[in-house]
Amino acid sequence: MFEKVVPVNRERHAKTRIREMKGFGFAAKFHIAYVTMHEFSRAAAVYPIVFVEDQEKDSFRPVALIGLEAGENLFVGADGKWEASYVPAIIRRYPFALAATGSEGQFTICIDEGSPLVSDTEGSPLFDDKGEPTQVIENVKRYLAELQQMDQLTQQFCTWLKANNMFTPLNMRVRDHDKVKNIAGCYVVNEERLNNLSDERFLELRGKRFLPAIYAQLMSLAQVERLISLKDRRVAEAAKAVAE
């Protein structure tokens, strides 16, 4: 999704403008999208939510499955429109991102200069004639700060689940048109271990307000059927186009 990410700089980006986002073609080849635990309730109504392991950091991150195979986003149509009621925040923040500065708790706003949304002639400017940040920068700063806070709480959520041995590998066999496909390499909350938690641990879980996210994740797995239906539709449309 990102091609050339650099920190926003008033000299370098004095003439930089941001075009209005009219489509999501930039995300057409991504089959997963990171989601924070605060998004689970809305995302679970559309996407299966699973956890992927970052072995280098020895941690887990929740993602929404938006495709059955790498390189295919089943929710971006040929016209670039997102064909679902909820778009993950990480997609909506494009072409901006946050990067750690090296100082603890400090981040800087970055922009993808390779994005088709970035222009020197069209759209809303990042800086005014005096070199001061415009409302675009202020809005992005506020939005990314909120996402960063949600990300920190999501990391705490995943750390608790890992520390309490709540993750279990997902091994699911699904029909992919005329074949059977294995969904593996990701994790889900182990429902049996959840039900067998001690009263002390369960009350701790409730006190941290993690329970809604856990239940949303478990219920979201039913959305795998939605992915299969979307895949079948794509295959049928491609076959029809070839026949014509």
Short mmCIF file of C-alpha atoms in Angstrom, two decimals:
data_model
loop_
_atom_site.label_atom_id
_atom_site.label_comp_id
_atom_site.label_asym_id
_atom_site.label_seq_id
_atom_site.Cartn_x
_atom_site.Cartn_y
_atom_site.Cartn_z
CA MET A 1 0.00 0.00 0.00
CA PHE A 2 2.82 2.41 0.87
CA GLU A 3 5.53 3.09 -1.71
CA LYS A 4 7.61 6.11 -0.62
CA VAL A 5 6.93 7.08 2.99
CA VAL A 6 8.74 10.17 4.30
CA PRO A 7 8.17 12.52 7.26
CA VAL A 8 6.00 15.54 6.48
CA ASN A 9 8.25 18.56 6.19
CA ARG A 10 7.18 22.19 5.64
CA GLU A 11 10.05 22.84 3.20
CA ARG A 12 9.81 19.61 1.26
CA HIS A 13 6.01 19.63 1.16
CA ALA A 14 5.39 23.37 0.86
CA LYS A 15 3.45 22.83 -2.37
CA THR A 16 2.10 19.37 -1.65
CA ARG A 17 -1.64 18.86 -1.94
CA ILE A 18 -3.93 15.94 -1.14
CA ARG A 19 -6.58 14.91 -3.63
CA GLU A 20 -9.98 13.80 -2.38
CA MET A 21 -10.12 10.04 -1.90
CA LYS A 22 -12.63 8.76 -4.45
CA GLY A 23 -11.69 5.09 -4.43
CA PHE A 24 -9.67 2.37 -2.75
CA GLY A 25 -7.76 0.97 -5.70
CA PHE A 26 -4.54 1.39 -3.70
CA ALA A 27 -5.73 -1.40 -1.36
CA ALA A 28 -6.89 -3.81 -4.07
CA LYS A 29 -4.00 -6.24 -3.52
CA PHE A 30 -4.15 -6.53 0.27
CA HIS A 31 -5.87 -9.55 1.76
CA ILE A 32 -5.53 -8.48 5.40
CA ALA A 33 -5.96 -5.15 7.20
CA TYR A 34 -4.84 -4.36 10.74
CA VAL A 35 -7.70 -3.43 13.07
CA THR A 36 -7.64 -2.12 16.63
CA MET A 37 -9.79 -3.73 19.31
CA HIS A 38 -12.01 -0.62 19.24
CA GLU A 39 -12.97 -1.54 15.66
CA PHE A 40 -13.89 -5.15 16.44
CA SER A 41 -17.61 -4.58 17.01
CA ARG A 42 -18.10 -2.94 13.60
CA ALA A 43 -15.52 -4.95 11.68
CA ALA A 44 -16.89 -8.27 12.99
CA ALA A 45 -20.17 -7.63 11.19
CA VAL A 46 -18.32 -7.80 7.87
CA TYR A 47 -14.91 -9.49 8.18
CA PRO A 48 -13.40 -12.48 9.97
CA ILE A 49 -10.98 -11.15 12.61
CA VAL A 50 -7.89 -13.20 13.43
CA PHE A 51 -4.48 -12.62 14.99
CA VAL A 52 -1.12 -12.85 13.24
CA GLU A 53 2.17 -13.41 15.00
CA ASP A 54 5.15 -11.09 14.72
CA GLN A 55 7.93 -13.51 15.60
CA GLU A 56 10.62 -10.82 15.63
CA LYS A 57 8.75 -8.84 18.30
CA ASP A 58 7.25 -11.96 19.94
CA SER A 59 3.81 -10.38 19.77
CA PHE A 60 0.43 -10.69 18.07
CA ARG A 61 -1.67 -8.25 16.06
CA PRO A 62 -5.35 -8.49 15.09
CA VAL A 63 -6.24 -8.26 11.41
CA ALA A 64 -9.40 -8.43 9.35
CA LEU A 65 -9.34 -10.99 6.56
CA ILE A 66 -10.41 -9.17 3.40
CA GLY A 67 -9.37 -11.88 0.96
CA LEU A 68 -8.84 -15.64 0.78
CA GLU A 69 -5.42 -15.40 -0.81
CA ALA A 70 -2.50 -12.99 -0.98
CA GLY A 71 -2.83 -10.23 -3.55
CA GLU A 72 -6.64 -10.16 -3.64
CA ASN A 73 -8.96 -7.83 -1.76
CA LEU A 74 -12.50 -9.10 -2.19
CA PHE A 75 -14.01 -5.83 -0.98
CA VAL A 76 -12.55 -3.49 -3.62
CA GLY A 77 -14.56 -3.55 -6.83
CA ALA A 78 -13.31 -2.96 -10.35
CA ASP A 79 -14.40 0.67 -9.99
CA GLY A 80 -12.28 1.09 -6.84
CA LYS A 81 -15.24 1.32 -4.49
CA TRP A 82 -15.16 -0.42 -1.11
CA GLU A 83 -18.03 -2.90 -1.16
CA ALA A 84 -18.76 -3.11 2.56
CA SER A 85 -20.34 -1.00 5.28
CA TYR A 86 -17.11 -0.54 7.26
CA VAL A 87 -13.62 0.39 6.05
CA PRO A 88 -10.76 -0.36 8.49
CA ALA A 89 -9.15 2.76 9.95
CA ILE A 90 -5.72 1.81 8.64
CA ILE A 91 -7.15 2.01 5.11
CA ARG A 92 -8.95 5.30 5.75
CA ARG A 93 -5.79 7.00 7.05
CA TYR A 94 -3.98 6.57 3.71
CA PRO A 95 -1.71 8.21 2.49
CA PHE A 96 -0.64 9.21 6.01
CA ALA A 97 1.06 7.19 8.74
CA LEU A 98 2.86 7.64 12.03
CA ALA A 99 6.50 6.70 12.59
CA ALA A 100 8.42 6.54 15.86
CA THR A 101 11.04 9.28 16.20
CA GLY A 102 13.38 7.34 18.47
CA SER A 103 12.27 9.18 21.59
CA GLU A 104 9.92 7.13 23.75
CA GLY A 105 6.30 7.99 23.05
CA GLN A 106 7.17 10.45 20.27
CA PHE A 107 5.90 10.08 16.71
CA THR A 108 6.04 12.05 13.50
CA ILE A 109 3.47 12.30 10.71
CA CYS A 110 4.58 10.69 7.45
CA ILE A 111 3.15 10.74 3.96
CA ASP A 112 3.40 8.34 1.03
CA GLU A 113 4.81 10.48 -1.77
CA GLY A 114 4.15 7.64 -4.21
CA SER A 115 0.41 7.78 -3.62
CA PRO A 116 -1.88 8.92 -6.46
CA LEU A 117 -3.63 11.07 -3.83
CA VAL A 118 -0.52 13.24 -3.49
CA SER A 119 -0.18 16.11 -5.97
CA ASP A 120 1.56 19.45 -6.46
CA THR A 121 -1.35 20.96 -8.38
CA GLU A 122 -4.65 19.42 -7.24
CA GLY A 123 -6.39 19.04 -3.92
CA SER A 124 -6.09 20.60 -0.46
CA PRO A 125 -2.67 22.01 0.54
CA LEU A 126 -0.73 20.71 3.56
CA PHE A 127 0.77 24.16 4.27
CA ASP A 128 -0.43 27.69 3.60
CA ASP A 129 1.53 30.50 1.93
CA LYS A 130 3.22 31.32 5.25
CA GLY A 131 4.41 27.74 5.73
CA GLU A 132 1.93 27.06 8.50
CA PRO A 133 0.06 23.71 8.69
CA THR A 134 -3.43 23.85 7.22
CA GLN A 135 -6.55 22.17 8.58
CA VAL A 136 -5.57 19.08 6.59
CA ILE A 137 -2.52 18.59 8.80
CA GLU A 138 -4.48 19.34 11.95
CA ASN A 139 -7.15 16.79 11.05
CA VAL A 140 -4.57 14.15 10.18
CA LYS A 141 -2.66 14.81 13.41
CA ARG A 142 -5.81 14.36 15.50
CA TYR A 143 -6.91 11.24 13.63
CA LEU A 144 -3.50 9.55 13.80
CA ALA A 145 -3.15 10.42 17.50
CA GLU A 146 -6.47 8.70 18.20
CA LEU A 147 -5.37 5.65 16.22
CA GLN A 148 -2.08 5.54 18.12
CA GLN A 149 -3.93 5.51 21.45
CA MET A 150 -6.18 2.71 20.22
CA ASP A 151 -3.13 0.82 18.97
CA GLN A 152 -1.46 0.99 22.39
CA LEU A 153 -4.58 -0.42 24.08
CA THR A 154 -4.77 -3.12 21.41
CA GLN A 155 -1.17 -4.10 22.15
CA GLN A 156 -2.07 -4.40 25.84
CA PHE A 157 -5.04 -6.57 24.86
CA CYS A 158 -2.87 -8.91 22.79
CA THR A 159 -0.18 -9.02 25.48
CA TRP A 160 -2.78 -10.14 28.05
CA LEU A 161 -4.12 -12.84 25.75
CA LYS A 162 -0.62 -14.15 25.04
CA ALA A 163 0.41 -14.07 28.72
CA ASN A 164 -2.68 -16.10 29.62
CA ASN A 165 -2.24 -18.63 26.80
CA MET A 166 -5.49 -17.64 25.10
CA PHE A 167 -4.34 -17.96 21.49
CA THR A 168 -4.84 -21.09 19.45
CA PRO A 169 -3.93 -21.70 15.77
CA LEU A 170 -6.77 -21.40 13.29
CA ASN A 171 -6.99 -24.35 10.94
CA MET A 172 -10.08 -23.99 8.80
CA ARG A 173 -10.92 -25.74 5.54
CA VAL A 174 -13.16 -23.72 3.26
CA ARG A 175 -14.51 -24.21 -0.22
CA ASP A 176 -12.77 -21.96 -2.73
CA HIS A 177 -14.89 -22.31 -5.89
CA ASP A 178 -14.11 -25.87 -7.08
CA LYS A 179 -11.29 -26.50 -4.56
CA VAL A 180 -10.85 -26.82 -0.82
CA LYS A 181 -8.59 -24.19 0.71
CA ASN A 182 -6.89 -24.21 4.10
CA ILE A 183 -6.90 -21.02 6.15
CA ALA A 184 -3.86 -21.32 8.38
CA GLY A 185 -0.97 -19.29 9.74
CA CYS A 186 -3.15 -17.19 12.02
CA TYR A 187 -4.64 -17.45 15.50
CA VAL A 188 -7.94 -16.97 17.30
CA VAL A 189 -9.03 -16.86 20.91
CA ASN A 190 -9.44 -20.35 22.36
CA GLU A 191 -13.07 -20.45 23.48
CA GLU A 192 -12.59 -23.47 25.73
CA ARG A 193 -9.76 -21.78 27.64
CA LEU A 194 -11.88 -18.65 27.92
CA ASN A 195 -14.70 -20.64 29.49
CA ASN A 196 -12.28 -22.34 31.87
CA LEU A 197 -10.65 -19.18 33.20
CA SER A 198 -10.56 -18.85 36.95
CA ASP A 199 -12.95 -16.36 38.52
CA GLU A 200 -9.99 -14.14 39.30
CA ARG A 201 -8.73 -14.09 35.73
CA PHE A 202 -12.22 -13.63 34.29
CA LEU A 203 -12.90 -10.66 36.55
CA GLU A 204 -9.54 -9.22 35.53
CA LEU A 205 -10.53 -9.64 31.89
CA ARG A 206 -13.86 -7.94 32.51
CA GLY A 207 -12.21 -5.15 34.48
CA LYS A 208 -9.89 -4.40 31.58
CA ARG A 209 -12.95 -4.26 29.27
CA PHE A 210 -11.50 -6.86 26.93
CA LEU A 211 -14.56 -9.12 26.90
CA PRO A 212 -16.51 -7.33 24.11
CA ALA A 213 -13.51 -7.56 21.79
CA ILE A 214 -13.05 -11.27 22.53
CA TYR A 215 -16.70 -12.10 21.86
CA ALA A 216 -16.66 -9.98 18.68
CA GLN A 217 -13.59 -11.84 17.43
CA LEU A 218 -15.16 -15.24 18.06
CA MET A 219 -18.42 -14.28 16.35
CA SER A 220 -16.60 -12.73 13.40
CA LEU A 221 -15.36 -16.10 12.16
CA ALA A 222 -18.80 -16.72 10.67
CA GLN A 223 -17.92 -14.02 8.12
CA VAL A 224 -15.64 -16.50 6.35
CA GLU A 225 -18.79 -17.52 4.48
CA ARG A 226 -19.05 -13.95 3.19
CA LEU A 227 -15.52 -14.20 1.76
CA ILE A 228 -16.40 -17.45 0.03
CA SER A 229 -19.51 -15.90 -1.52
CA LEU A 230 -17.55 -12.88 -2.73
CA LYS A 231 -14.88 -15.14 -4.20
CA ASP A 232 -17.51 -17.22 -6.01
CA ARG A 233 -19.02 -14.04 -7.43
CA ARG A 234 -15.62 -12.82 -8.66
CA VAL A 235 -14.91 -16.14 -10.36
CA ALA A 236 -18.37 -16.17 -11.99
CA GLU A 237 -17.97 -12.60 -13.25
CA ALA A 238 -14.52 -13.37 -14.67
CA ALA A 239 -15.86 -16.46 -16.44
CA LYS A 240 -18.76 -14.48 -17.88
CA ALA A 241 -16.41 -11.77 -19.16
CA VAL A 242 -14.26 -14.38 -20.92
CA ALA A 243 -17.31 -16.00 -22.49
CA GLU A 244 -18.51 -12.68 -23.87
#
